[in-house]
Each structure stands twice: as C-alpha cells, then as structure tokens.
Amino acid sequence: MVQVERSDSASPFWKAPQRDTPPLKTPARDSSLVVGAAYSHADILKFDSLWVFPQDISITPPSATSALERVPTQSPITRTSKSPPFKQYMNFLSSTNDDWTADEAEDMYDYESDDGDDFGLPSLSNMKRRTRKKAEQSRAHLDDGLNGGGRERRYSNSEDIAIERPAASYPMPKKSEGKILRPQYKEILRDPANALHLINHPSIPANATPKEVDAMNSRITRINKFKKLLQASTIPLPDLRSLAWSGVPEEVRAMTWQLLLSYLPTSSERRVATLERKRKEYLDGVRQAFGGGGQPAPGSSAPPRGTNRGLDEAIWHQISIDVPRTNPHIELYSYEATQRSLERILYVWAVRHPASGYVQGINDLVTPFWQVFLGTYITDPDIESGMDPGQLPKAVLDAVEADSFWCLTKLLDGIQDHYIVAQPGIQRQVSALRDLTARIDAGLAKHLEKEQVEFIQFSFRWMNCLLMREISVKNTIRMWDTYMAEEQGFSEFHLYVCAAFLVKWSDKLVKMDFQEIMMFLQSLPTGDWTEKDIELLLSEAYIWQSLFKGSSAHLKGQGGEGSRSASMNFTL
C-alpha cells in the first residue's frame, strides 16, 4: 500500500502528517508499537507499573498501605508455592484470550493460536512473535508499505473500503425471512413521537388471576405516564427520570434515551428540525471521511481506485478487526449491513475525537443504541435474529446509524477520560471499586488481598465495556434505562453497580484460591439472567450509592465488618 499526501479537498476532520523526507524503511517494526490501537489495557497489566499515574491525575488513595506495596514483585500466577498450578491457569487463559503472563509463558508454552486478548489487541507474546517474523521476511515484503514509515500513521489510497479487507471478514449468515417493517416508519423517521400512537394496552384475559390483572394494570399505568410526558409540548426531564423504568414500552425507549442524552430537544417544536439537521451532519461527515458518499453498498460496483481519500489506516485497521468480533453469537451482528454501519460510526467518531481516537471496547458501547433504534421501526421486539438489516429502506438505516452515532458521542462525552492516554478515568474507578468493596464486604476484600488478586485484573473490563462482556445486550439495554435516568449514570452509578455485581458472588469467591477466582470472574454464570436479575442488581447498587456516595472518608476507613449485614435491612 502506497503512502500519499492529503489533497486540498480532503476532509477537515484530520490533517495528514507533514513529511519533508521520505519515510525510513526499517527491517522490523518497533516491538513497543501496537498497530491499530492507540491505547489499551495491555500497558496497564504490567504489574511492575500498576498504580503509577501522571502527577496531574488524582485518584482515590489506598485505604491502608500504599497500592505499590500490595503489588507482587512478579506475576501473581508464579509468585509462591501457594499459587495455583501454572500450567492449568495458563491453559485457561489461552482458551479465554486473556494473556496475563505472556512474558513468562512465551518460552514455556505454545501460543501460536493466540490471536489477541479479550479486547482484540494482540497479546504481548503474540506481538513479540510477530515482530520476529517480520524481521525474517524479505525486503520486498517490507517495501509494500505495511511496515514503512515507522510510527507515522498510514493513509489508504483506495476509494473502496470493501477491497481493503480479506474476503472472509464478513461472515455469510443464513438467509432469513426477515421482520415486518412498521407501515408508519416514515412518520417515525420524521418524529419519534409518532411511535407513541403505536403503543397498545395489553388486553386482560377473562380467566386472568388477580395477580395477573394487577400486573397488567400496572403496565397500563406506566404506559399512560410515559405517553402523557412525551406528548407534552415541553418535556420535563426530571419527571421523565423519576418514572419506574421496569417494563418500559419498547416503542418509547428510543425516544426517551434520545431525550435523556440531550440529543433531542425537549421542545416538540424544535424536535423535527433538530433531528433532520443532526442526521444530515452525520451523513456529511461519512461522505467526507470515506469519499464518494461512504462505503459502497453490497453488490454495487467499486469506485475507481486512486482517489486520495486519506483513510487513517491505523484506526480503520483496528475497527475492521473489532467489528466482526462484536457480539458474534447474535445473528443480527453477523450481517454485512450491520457491520458496515458500525464501522462507519466508530471511524467517524474516532477521527472527530483525536484525543482518544478509537479504543477497543467502544465497539461494544454502540450496539445497545443501534439495536434500540433499529427496533423502533420493526414490529417484532426480538430483532436479534431472523432479520437482515440490509433489506430495510436506506432511509431507515441512515437514521439508525446517525442516531446511534450522536447518542454514542453524548455517552462518551461524559466518560471521555476512560479512553484517553493511560485511561485515568478507568484507573480511578478501579481504585474506588477496591475501596468500596472493602466497606461493603470486608471479608471478601481481605480474601482477595490474601490471594493477591488485583482488582484491575478483572474489573478493568467492567469499566471499559460497562459490563457488556458479562451480561447480554438485552439485559444491558435494561440496565442502561436506569443509567439514563441517573444524572451521572455511566460515570458514577456504574461504579456501585460493579460493586453490587462483585459482592453478589462473595459467598463463592471467599472459598476459592487465586486460580479459581480468576477463572470464575472471567466466565461468570450470567448467561441465563433475566430482567428481574438486572433489576435486583440495580436495586442493590442504589443502596450502596445511598450509603456511600460522597462519603470518601468512609471509603478510606478500615471498619465496615457489619456494613454488609446492616444493608440487608433495606427492602429491595
């Protein structure tokens, strides 16, 4: 691939690096360079540098001794005779794509099949192997542009995105009959409030029990409250947040999310014009980013090569790797139309936010928005299977994509420090989770410390992906209902949800050693969780927030033996 300079008509989203001289060709890539990802958790997982932060970043101090004193001098997997068998644990890690001790294991075990960690980033051992292989390749291979230019970003010279990836990048799902598009989809496209007219009260069967009648009447009451608020000329957001979000009508979820994220204005008079303007702004950004109107549609002829589009190849490369790995167990995300849409959303967001760029894990965060907004236009609430989005009208897909982009942007604006250099936001939350756990369940905290389990080993992913790797997308959507209703749901309330999530398994964890704890926390038994399980988790998180929010002195204390038992007096 040939490197080219940006033309004057290039997108204003970025500026190509200035080069007075041709880039130097090196025989091998720098071993510290990770192609395709600016930041990841790989550096954080070097145990000799845990809890070391820039001077201008404040974090919650450790509760007793310094965090550095608690960090083992070597990997916890190989530290003492009390540690679990090294081979068994490494076999487990290789099966879950978590290479915690890649440096030690590289010469002891065969990791040729290890293609990446849990976030898609190549493991440390894999990067070393690839570096050695690159060094052994011919000079001709180095001249093809893949390894040239040192640390400078590469820019693609092809107009057609599809021909820049292997043919097998998109899986070929089975043909399906598809779902039924709402006949009123054009009205909903114009104004999401038109979906309110599609909500039907559930009919009460004649043979319904008193308990069933009460449940149905409760649902009807909730529906009427939502409709009354959302049909107002000016929607009161505090009243909308105060509603009971259990059993929220599917037809209004998308609109309430858009309102609570301040994507839609509360005034009905401004809603239609704002929605049209924001969607057009996003589509214009896609055209600028990809040239020629974005990526070609499936089956269309490829645009001529040679157009200087200026694609940031480092960003695009990582996105094109991560998107096919996003929810691979759900049929909806295996279709080409879905993956192309996610790629555009992530790429345009990355180039518009150069302080962070694309970071692995953001690909998960866009899927609840995409799924909720797509469901607005489909009669069947279960859209995870049996539907190829490519069959839908282009206007619908464009609206779903644009709305998802702007809502993702609003969400990430509140947790931006999770994804900048060194990810200080996540580091602070991991530290706060350790302190909070010590107050909620001192026995569990002491056991984890005794087994030398570092919180960052298991909770980094909880903060980076907002627990989306631990629970299903449907359950995530229910959890985000509450996050939206909280003033700082994603940046603050999520911490208490993680604490409740960890303490939930306390009785099992205190009976496990290091190996068993890590294996359990990497594959938690949440596959059969229902909405009721999520609501119970949220209720417990609300209790912890009520007790400890703003009580930093309590978080730093060493007491709290009875805090967990005392909390059981609360009615959930």
Coordinates of C-alpha atoms in Angstrom, one line a residue:
M1 CA 0.0 0.0 0.0
V2 CA 1.5 3.3 -1.1
Q3 CA 1.6 6.3 1.2
V4 CA 0.2 9.5 -0.2
E5 CA -0.2 13.1 1.0
R6 CA -3.6 14.6 1.6
S7 CA -5.1 16.8 -1.1
D8 CA -6.5 20.2 -0.6
S9 CA -10.1 18.9 -0.8
A10 CA -9.5 16.4 2.0
S11 CA -11.8 16.1 5.0
P12 CA -11.4 18.7 7.7
F13 CA -11.6 16.0 10.3
W14 CA -7.9 15.4 10.3
K15 CA -4.6 16.7 8.8
A16 CA -2.0 14.3 7.4
P17 CA 1.4 14.4 9.0
Q18 CA 3.9 16.7 7.3
R19 CA 7.0 14.9 5.9
D20 CA 9.9 16.7 4.3
T21 CA 11.7 13.5 3.6
P22 CA 10.6 10.0 2.5
P23 CA 9.9 7.7 5.5
L24 CA 12.7 5.5 6.5
K25 CA 12.3 1.8 5.9
T26 CA 13.2 -0.3 8.9
P27 CA 13.8 -4.1 8.8
A28 CA 11.4 -4.7 11.6
R29 CA 8.6 -3.0 13.4
D30 CA 9.4 -1.5 16.8
S31 CA 8.4 -4.1 19.4
S32 CA 6.7 -1.5 21.5
L33 CA 4.4 -0.4 18.6
V34 CA 0.9 -1.9 18.6
V35 CA -0.5 -1.3 15.1
G36 CA -4.2 -0.4 15.1
A37 CA -4.8 0.7 18.6
A38 CA -3.7 3.9 20.3
Y39 CA -4.5 2.8 23.8
S40 CA -5.4 -0.4 25.5
H41 CA -5.2 -2.3 28.8
A42 CA -2.0 -4.1 27.8
D43 CA 0.3 -1.5 29.4
I44 CA -1.8 -1.3 32.5
L45 CA -1.5 -5.1 33.0
K46 CA 2.3 -4.8 33.5
F47 CA 2.4 -5.5 37.2
D48 CA 5.6 -3.6 37.9
S49 CA 3.9 -0.4 36.8
L50 CA 0.4 -0.7 38.4
W51 CA -1.0 2.3 40.1
V52 CA 1.6 4.7 38.7
F53 CA -0.1 7.7 37.3
P54 CA 0.9 11.1 35.9
Q55 CA 1.3 13.8 38.6
D56 CA -1.7 15.8 37.5
I57 CA -4.2 12.9 37.8
S58 CA -5.8 12.5 41.2
I59 CA -7.0 9.1 42.3
T60 CA -8.6 7.7 45.4
P61 CA -5.6 6.8 47.7
P62 CA -5.3 3.3 49.1
S63 CA -7.1 2.5 52.3
A64 CA -4.1 1.5 54.4
T65 CA -0.8 0.6 52.9
S66 CA 0.2 2.1 49.5
A67 CA -1.0 0.3 46.4
L68 CA 2.5 -0.2 45.3
E69 CA 3.3 -2.2 48.4
R70 CA 0.5 -4.6 47.6
V71 CA 1.6 -5.2 44.1
P72 CA 3.6 -8.5 43.9
T73 CA 7.1 -8.2 42.5
Q74 CA 6.3 -10.9 40.0
S75 CA 3.2 -12.2 38.2
P76 CA 0.7 -13.5 40.7
I77 CA 0.5 -16.7 38.7
T78 CA 4.1 -17.6 39.5
R79 CA 4.8 -15.9 42.8
T80 CA 4.8 -18.6 45.5
S81 CA 4.2 -22.3 46.2
K82 CA 0.7 -21.3 47.4
S83 CA -0.2 -20.1 43.9
P84 CA -2.3 -22.4 41.6
P85 CA -0.6 -24.7 39.1
F86 CA 1.0 -22.5 36.5
K87 CA 0.1 -24.8 33.5
Q88 CA -3.5 -25.2 34.4
Y89 CA -4.1 -21.4 34.7
M90 CA -2.2 -20.6 31.5
N91 CA -4.3 -23.2 29.7
F92 CA -7.4 -21.5 30.9
L93 CA -6.1 -18.1 29.9
S94 CA -5.3 -19.2 26.4
S95 CA -8.9 -20.5 26.0
T96 CA -10.3 -17.2 27.1
N97 CA -7.9 -14.9 25.2
D98 CA -6.5 -13.3 28.4
D99 CA -2.7 -13.4 28.4
W100 CA -1.9 -12.1 31.9
T101 CA 1.6 -13.5 32.0
A102 CA 2.6 -13.6 28.4
D103 CA 6.3 -12.8 29.1
E104 CA 6.8 -15.8 31.3
A105 CA 4.8 -18.2 29.3
E106 CA 6.2 -17.4 25.9
D107 CA 9.1 -19.8 26.1
M108 CA 7.2 -22.5 28.1
Y109 CA 4.0 -22.9 26.1
D110 CA 2.9 -22.8 22.5
Y111 CA 0.7 -19.7 21.9
E112 CA 0.6 -19.8 18.1
S113 CA -3.2 -19.9 18.2
D114 CA -3.4 -16.9 20.5
D115 CA -4.5 -14.1 18.1
G116 CA -5.5 -11.5 20.6
D117 CA -6.7 -10.6 24.1
D118 CA -10.2 -10.0 25.3
F119 CA -10.3 -6.6 23.7
G120 CA -8.9 -7.7 20.4
L121 CA -5.4 -6.4 21.0
P122 CA -2.6 -8.9 20.1
S123 CA -1.2 -10.4 23.3
L124 CA 2.3 -9.4 24.4
S125 CA 3.7 -12.8 23.4
N126 CA 2.0 -12.7 20.1
M127 CA 3.4 -9.2 19.4
K128 CA 6.9 -10.5 20.1
R129 CA 6.4 -13.4 17.8
R130 CA 5.1 -11.2 15.0
T131 CA 8.0 -8.9 15.4
R132 CA 10.4 -11.7 15.0
K133 CA 8.5 -13.0 11.9
K134 CA 8.5 -9.6 10.4
A135 CA 12.3 -9.3 10.9
E136 CA 12.7 -12.6 9.0
Q137 CA 10.6 -11.6 6.0
S138 CA 12.1 -10.4 2.7
R139 CA 12.9 -6.8 1.9
A140 CA 10.3 -6.9 -0.9
H141 CA 7.6 -7.5 1.7
L142 CA 8.7 -4.5 3.7
D143 CA 8.5 -2.3 0.7
D144 CA 4.8 -2.9 0.1
G145 CA 4.0 -0.1 2.6
L146 CA 2.7 -2.2 5.5
N147 CA 5.7 -1.7 7.7
G148 CA 7.1 1.6 6.3
G149 CA 7.1 4.9 7.9
G150 CA 8.0 4.0 11.5
R151 CA 5.4 5.4 13.9
E152 CA 3.7 7.7 11.3
R153 CA 0.1 6.9 10.5
R154 CA -0.7 5.3 7.1
Y155 CA -3.3 6.6 4.8
S156 CA -5.1 4.5 2.3
N157 CA -5.3 5.4 -1.4
S158 CA -8.3 3.3 -2.2
E159 CA -11.8 4.6 -2.6
D160 CA -13.5 1.2 -2.0
I161 CA -13.4 0.0 1.6
A162 CA -14.5 -3.5 0.7
I163 CA -11.4 -4.3 -1.3
E164 CA -9.2 -3.3 1.6
R165 CA -10.2 -6.3 3.8
P166 CA -9.9 -10.1 3.3
A167 CA -12.9 -11.7 1.6
A168 CA -13.7 -13.7 4.8
S169 CA -14.1 -10.6 7.0
Y170 CA -17.9 -10.7 6.7
P171 CA -19.5 -14.0 7.7
M172 CA -22.2 -15.3 5.4
P173 CA -25.3 -15.8 7.5
K174 CA -28.1 -18.0 6.5
K175 CA -31.0 -16.4 4.6
S176 CA -34.0 -15.5 6.7
E177 CA -37.4 -14.3 6.0
G178 CA -36.8 -11.0 7.8
K179 CA -39.0 -9.0 10.1
I180 CA -42.0 -6.8 9.4
L181 CA -41.3 -3.1 8.9
R182 CA -43.8 -0.8 10.5
P183 CA -46.1 0.8 7.9
Q184 CA -45.8 4.1 9.8
Y185 CA -42.0 4.1 9.6
K186 CA -41.9 7.3 7.6
E187 CA -43.8 9.2 10.2
I188 CA -41.5 7.8 12.9
L189 CA -38.4 8.8 10.9
R190 CA -39.7 12.3 10.8
D191 CA -40.6 12.5 14.5
P192 CA -40.0 9.7 17.0
A193 CA -43.0 10.9 19.0
N194 CA -45.3 9.4 16.3
A195 CA -44.3 6.0 17.8
L196 CA -46.5 6.8 20.8
H197 CA -49.6 6.1 18.7
L198 CA -48.4 2.6 18.2
I199 CA -48.5 1.6 21.9
N200 CA -51.4 -0.8 22.6
H201 CA -52.7 -1.5 26.0
P202 CA -52.4 -5.2 26.8
S203 CA -55.8 -6.9 26.8
I204 CA -56.7 -8.7 30.1
P205 CA -57.9 -12.2 29.5
A206 CA -61.2 -13.2 31.1
N207 CA -59.6 -16.0 33.0
A208 CA -56.7 -13.9 34.4
T209 CA -55.8 -14.3 38.0
P210 CA -55.9 -11.3 40.4
K211 CA -52.1 -11.2 40.3
E212 CA -52.0 -11.1 36.5
V213 CA -54.7 -8.4 36.5
D214 CA -52.7 -6.2 38.9
A215 CA -49.5 -6.7 36.7
M216 CA -51.4 -5.7 33.6
N217 CA -53.0 -2.7 35.2
S218 CA -49.6 -1.6 36.5
R219 CA -48.2 -1.8 32.9
I220 CA -51.1 0.2 31.6
T221 CA -50.5 2.9 34.2
R222 CA -46.8 3.1 33.3
I223 CA -47.6 3.3 29.6
N224 CA -50.0 6.2 30.2
K225 CA -47.4 8.0 32.3
F226 CA -44.9 7.8 29.5
K227 CA -47.3 8.9 26.9
K228 CA -48.5 11.8 28.9
L229 CA -45.0 13.1 29.5
L230 CA -43.7 12.5 25.9
Q231 CA -46.7 14.2 24.3
A232 CA -46.2 17.4 26.2
S233 CA -45.0 20.5 24.2
T234 CA -42.1 20.8 26.6
I235 CA -41.0 17.5 28.2
P236 CA -39.9 17.8 31.9
L237 CA -36.8 15.7 32.1
P238 CA -36.8 15.3 35.9
D239 CA -40.3 13.8 35.7
L240 CA -39.2 11.5 33.0
R241 CA -36.2 10.3 35.0
S242 CA -38.5 9.7 38.0
L243 CA -40.6 7.1 36.2
A244 CA -40.4 3.5 37.1
W245 CA -38.3 2.0 34.3
S246 CA -39.3 -1.6 34.8
G247 CA -41.2 -2.7 31.8
V248 CA -40.7 0.4 29.8
P249 CA -42.7 0.3 26.5
E250 CA -40.4 -0.7 23.6
E251 CA -42.0 1.9 21.4
V252 CA -40.8 4.8 23.6
R253 CA -37.4 3.6 24.7
A254 CA -35.5 5.1 21.8
M255 CA -37.1 8.5 22.2
T256 CA -36.6 8.6 26.0
W257 CA -32.9 7.7 25.5
Q258 CA -32.5 10.5 23.0
L259 CA -34.1 13.0 25.3
L260 CA -32.2 12.0 28.4
L261 CA -28.9 12.2 26.5
S262 CA -29.9 15.7 25.3
Y263 CA -29.8 14.5 21.7
L264 CA -33.4 15.5 21.1
P265 CA -34.6 18.9 22.4
T266 CA -37.3 18.8 25.0
S267 CA -39.4 21.2 22.9
S268 CA -41.6 19.5 20.4
E269 CA -41.4 22.5 18.1
R270 CA -37.7 22.1 17.6
R271 CA -37.5 18.3 17.6
V272 CA -38.2 17.6 13.9
A273 CA -35.8 20.3 12.6
T274 CA -33.0 19.3 15.0
L275 CA -33.3 15.6 14.1
E276 CA -33.1 16.4 10.4
R277 CA -30.1 18.6 10.9
K278 CA -28.1 16.2 13.1
R279 CA -28.7 13.3 10.8
K280 CA -27.6 15.3 7.8
E281 CA -24.5 16.4 9.6
Y282 CA -23.5 12.9 10.4
L283 CA -24.1 11.7 6.8
D284 CA -22.0 14.6 5.5
G285 CA -19.2 13.5 7.9
V286 CA -19.4 10.0 6.5
R287 CA -19.0 11.3 2.9
Q288 CA -16.0 13.4 3.9
A289 CA -14.4 10.5 5.8
F290 CA -14.8 7.9 3.2
G291 CA -15.2 9.9 0.0
G292 CA -17.7 9.3 -2.7
G293 CA -20.6 9.0 -0.3
G294 CA -19.3 6.5 2.1
Q295 CA -18.8 2.8 1.8
P296 CA -20.2 1.1 -1.3
A297 CA -23.5 -0.7 -0.8
P298 CA -23.4 -4.5 -1.1
G299 CA -23.4 -5.6 -4.7
S300 CA -22.6 -2.2 -6.0
S301 CA -19.7 -1.5 -8.4
A302 CA -16.5 -0.4 -6.7
P303 CA -15.5 3.3 -7.2
P304 CA -12.3 3.8 -9.2
R305 CA -9.0 3.3 -7.3
G306 CA -6.5 6.1 -6.8
T307 CA -8.8 8.7 -5.2
N308 CA -6.9 10.3 -2.4
R309 CA -9.4 9.6 0.4
G310 CA -6.9 9.8 3.2
L311 CA -8.3 7.0 5.3
D312 CA -6.4 6.7 8.6
E313 CA -5.3 3.2 8.1
A314 CA -4.2 2.6 11.8
I315 CA -7.7 3.5 13.1
W316 CA -9.5 1.7 10.3
H317 CA -7.4 -1.5 10.6
Q318 CA -8.3 -1.9 14.3
I319 CA -12.0 -1.1 13.7
S320 CA -12.2 -3.6 10.9
I321 CA -10.8 -6.3 13.2
D322 CA -13.1 -5.5 16.2
V323 CA -16.4 -5.1 14.4
P324 CA -16.7 -8.7 13.2
R325 CA -15.9 -9.8 16.8
T326 CA -18.7 -7.7 18.2
N327 CA -21.5 -9.9 19.6
P328 CA -20.5 -12.8 17.3
H329 CA -23.2 -15.1 19.0
I330 CA -26.0 -12.8 17.8
E331 CA -27.2 -13.2 14.3
L332 CA -28.0 -9.5 13.8
Y333 CA -24.4 -8.6 14.1
S334 CA -23.1 -11.1 11.5
Y335 CA -24.8 -9.3 8.6
E336 CA -22.7 -7.1 6.3
A337 CA -25.2 -4.2 6.6
T338 CA -24.8 -4.2 10.4
Q339 CA -21.0 -4.4 10.4
R340 CA -20.6 -1.7 7.7
S341 CA -22.8 0.6 9.8
L342 CA -20.9 0.0 13.0
E343 CA -17.6 0.6 11.1
R344 CA -18.7 4.0 9.8
I345 CA -20.0 5.1 13.3
L346 CA -16.8 4.1 15.0
Y347 CA -14.4 5.5 12.4
V348 CA -16.2 8.9 12.1
W349 CA -16.3 9.2 15.9
A350 CA -12.6 8.3 16.2
V351 CA -11.4 10.9 13.7
R352 CA -13.6 13.5 15.3
H353 CA -12.0 12.8 18.7
P354 CA -8.3 12.7 18.2
A355 CA -7.5 13.0 21.9
S356 CA -8.6 9.4 22.3
G357 CA -9.1 8.0 18.8
Y358 CA -10.7 4.6 18.6
V359 CA -10.2 2.4 21.7
Q360 CA -11.1 -1.2 21.8
G361 CA -14.3 -1.6 23.9
I362 CA -16.1 1.3 22.3
N363 CA -17.4 -1.1 19.6
D364 CA -19.4 -2.7 22.4
L365 CA -20.9 0.5 23.6
V366 CA -22.5 1.4 20.3
T367 CA -24.5 -1.8 20.0
P368 CA -27.3 -1.0 22.6
F369 CA -28.0 2.2 20.7
W370 CA -28.0 0.6 17.3
Q371 CA -30.3 -2.3 18.5
V372 CA -32.8 0.0 20.3
F373 CA -33.1 2.5 17.4
L374 CA -33.4 -0.3 14.8
G375 CA -36.2 -1.9 16.9
T376 CA -38.2 1.3 16.7
Y377 CA -39.0 0.6 13.1
I378 CA -39.7 -3.1 13.4
T379 CA -43.0 -4.7 14.6
D380 CA -41.2 -7.7 16.3
P381 CA -39.4 -6.6 19.5
D382 CA -37.0 -9.5 19.1
I383 CA -34.7 -8.3 16.3
E384 CA -31.5 -10.2 17.3
S385 CA -32.3 -13.0 14.8
G386 CA -34.3 -13.5 11.7
M387 CA -33.6 -10.2 10.1
D388 CA -31.0 -8.8 7.6
P389 CA -30.9 -5.0 8.1
G390 CA -29.8 -4.7 4.5
Q391 CA -33.3 -5.5 3.5
L392 CA -34.6 -2.3 5.1
P393 CA -35.0 1.0 3.3
K394 CA -31.9 3.1 3.2
A395 CA -33.6 6.0 5.0
V396 CA -34.2 3.8 8.0
L397 CA -30.6 2.5 8.1
D398 CA -29.3 6.0 7.7
A399 CA -31.4 7.3 10.6
V400 CA -30.5 4.4 12.9
E401 CA -26.8 4.9 12.1
A402 CA -26.9 8.7 12.6
D403 CA -28.9 8.5 15.9
S404 CA -26.6 5.8 17.2
F405 CA -23.5 7.9 16.4
W406 CA -24.8 11.0 18.2
C407 CA -26.0 9.1 21.2
L408 CA -22.7 7.3 21.5
T409 CA -21.0 10.7 21.3
K410 CA -23.1 12.0 24.1
L411 CA -22.4 9.0 26.3
L412 CA -18.6 9.1 25.7
D413 CA -18.5 12.8 26.3
G414 CA -19.3 12.0 30.0
I415 CA -16.6 9.3 30.3
Q416 CA -14.0 10.7 27.9
D417 CA -11.2 10.2 30.4
H418 CA -11.9 6.4 30.2
Y419 CA -10.3 6.4 26.8
I420 CA -7.5 9.0 26.7
V421 CA -3.9 8.2 27.3
A422 CA -3.4 6.0 30.3
Q423 CA -7.2 5.8 30.7
P424 CA -7.2 7.7 34.1
G425 CA -10.9 7.5 34.4
I426 CA -10.9 3.7 34.5
Q427 CA -7.9 3.7 36.8
R428 CA -9.8 5.9 39.3
Q429 CA -12.9 3.7 39.1
V430 CA -10.9 0.5 39.7
S431 CA -9.2 2.1 42.7
A432 CA -12.6 3.3 44.0
L433 CA -14.1 -0.1 43.5
R434 CA -11.4 -1.7 45.7
D435 CA -12.1 0.8 48.5
L436 CA -15.9 0.5 48.1
T437 CA -15.7 -3.3 48.3
A438 CA -13.6 -3.1 51.5
R439 CA -16.5 -1.1 53.1
I440 CA -19.3 -3.3 51.7
D441 CA -17.8 -6.7 52.3
A442 CA -14.6 -6.5 54.3
G443 CA -14.3 -10.3 54.3
L444 CA -14.3 -10.5 50.5
A445 CA -11.8 -7.7 50.2
K446 CA -9.4 -9.3 52.7
H447 CA -9.7 -12.7 50.9
L448 CA -8.9 -11.1 47.5
E449 CA -5.9 -9.3 49.1
K450 CA -4.7 -12.6 50.7
E451 CA -4.9 -14.3 47.3
Q452 CA -3.1 -11.4 45.8
V453 CA -5.9 -10.8 43.3
E454 CA -5.6 -7.2 41.9
F455 CA -8.9 -5.5 41.1
I456 CA -7.5 -4.3 37.8
Q457 CA -7.1 -7.9 36.6
F458 CA -10.9 -8.4 36.5
S459 CA -12.6 -5.0 36.8
F460 CA -10.8 -3.2 34.0
R461 CA -13.1 -4.8 31.5
W462 CA -16.1 -4.0 33.7
M463 CA -15.3 -0.3 33.5
N464 CA -14.0 -0.2 29.9
C465 CA -17.0 -2.1 28.4
L466 CA -19.6 -1.1 31.1
L467 CA -20.2 -4.8 32.0
M468 CA -21.3 -5.6 28.4
R469 CA -19.0 -8.6 28.2
E470 CA -20.6 -10.0 31.4
I471 CA -24.3 -9.7 30.5
S472 CA -26.4 -9.9 27.3
V473 CA -27.3 -7.0 25.1
K474 CA -30.9 -7.2 26.1
N475 CA -30.0 -7.0 29.8
T476 CA -27.6 -4.2 29.1
I477 CA -30.4 -2.2 27.5
R478 CA -32.5 -2.7 30.6
M479 CA -29.5 -1.6 32.8
W480 CA -29.0 1.5 30.6
D481 CA -32.6 2.5 31.1
T482 CA -31.6 3.2 34.7
Y483 CA -28.2 4.7 33.7
M484 CA -30.0 7.2 31.5
A485 CA -32.4 8.1 34.3
E486 CA -29.4 8.9 36.7
E487 CA -27.7 12.2 36.4
Q488 CA -24.3 10.6 36.2
G489 CA -25.3 7.1 35.4
F490 CA -22.4 6.0 33.3
S491 CA -19.7 7.9 35.2
E492 CA -20.8 7.4 38.8
F493 CA -23.7 5.0 39.3
H494 CA -21.9 2.3 37.2
L495 CA -19.3 2.0 40.0
Y496 CA -21.9 1.0 42.5
V497 CA -23.4 -1.5 40.0
C498 CA -19.9 -3.1 39.7
A499 CA -19.6 -3.2 43.5
A500 CA -23.0 -4.9 43.8
F501 CA -22.0 -7.2 40.9
L502 CA -18.8 -8.3 42.7
V503 CA -20.4 -8.7 46.1
K504 CA -23.1 -10.8 44.6
W505 CA -20.6 -13.7 44.2
S506 CA -19.0 -13.2 47.6
D507 CA -20.0 -16.5 49.2
K508 CA -18.4 -18.4 46.3
L509 CA -15.3 -16.2 45.9
V510 CA -14.2 -16.4 49.6
K511 CA -13.9 -20.2 49.1
M512 CA -11.7 -20.0 46.1
D513 CA -8.0 -19.6 45.6
F514 CA -6.3 -17.3 43.0
Q515 CA -6.8 -19.6 40.0
E516 CA -10.4 -20.4 40.8
I517 CA -11.2 -16.7 41.4
M518 CA -9.7 -15.6 38.1
M519 CA -11.4 -18.4 36.2
F520 CA -14.8 -17.7 37.8
L521 CA -14.7 -13.9 37.2
Q522 CA -13.7 -14.4 33.6
S523 CA -16.7 -16.6 32.9
L524 CA -19.5 -15.6 35.3
P525 CA -22.7 -17.6 35.2
T526 CA -24.9 -14.8 33.9
G527 CA -26.0 -16.4 30.6
D528 CA -29.5 -17.1 31.9
W529 CA -30.0 -13.8 33.7
T530 CA -33.4 -12.1 33.1
E531 CA -34.7 -8.6 33.5
K532 CA -35.6 -9.4 37.1
D533 CA -31.9 -10.2 37.9
I534 CA -30.8 -6.9 36.4
E535 CA -33.4 -5.0 38.5
L536 CA -32.3 -6.7 41.7
L537 CA -28.7 -5.8 40.8
L538 CA -29.7 -2.2 40.2
S539 CA -31.6 -2.1 43.5
E540 CA -28.6 -3.2 45.4
A541 CA -26.4 -0.7 43.6
Y542 CA -28.8 2.1 44.6
I543 CA -28.5 1.0 48.3
W544 CA -24.7 1.3 48.1
Q545 CA -24.9 4.7 46.4
S546 CA -27.3 6.0 49.0
L547 CA -24.9 4.8 51.8
F548 CA -21.5 5.8 50.4
K549 CA -21.9 8.4 47.7
G550 CA -19.9 11.5 48.8
S551 CA -18.6 9.6 51.8
S552 CA -14.9 9.4 50.8
A553 CA -13.8 9.3 54.5
H554 CA -15.9 6.1 55.0
L555 CA -14.4 4.6 51.8
K556 CA -10.9 5.0 53.2
G557 CA -11.7 3.5 56.5
Q558 CA -10.8 0.1 57.7
G559 CA -14.0 -0.7 59.5
G560 CA -17.2 -1.9 58.0
E561 CA -17.4 -5.5 59.2
G562 CA -21.1 -5.1 59.7
S563 CA -21.8 -2.9 56.8
R564 CA -22.9 -5.7 54.5
S565 CA -25.2 -7.3 57.1
A566 CA -26.7 -4.0 58.0
S567 CA -27.6 -3.2 54.4
M568 CA -29.8 -6.3 54.3
N569 CA -32.4 -4.4 56.4
F570 CA -33.3 -2.4 53.3
T571 CA -36.3 -3.5 51.3
L572 CA -35.4 -4.1 47.6

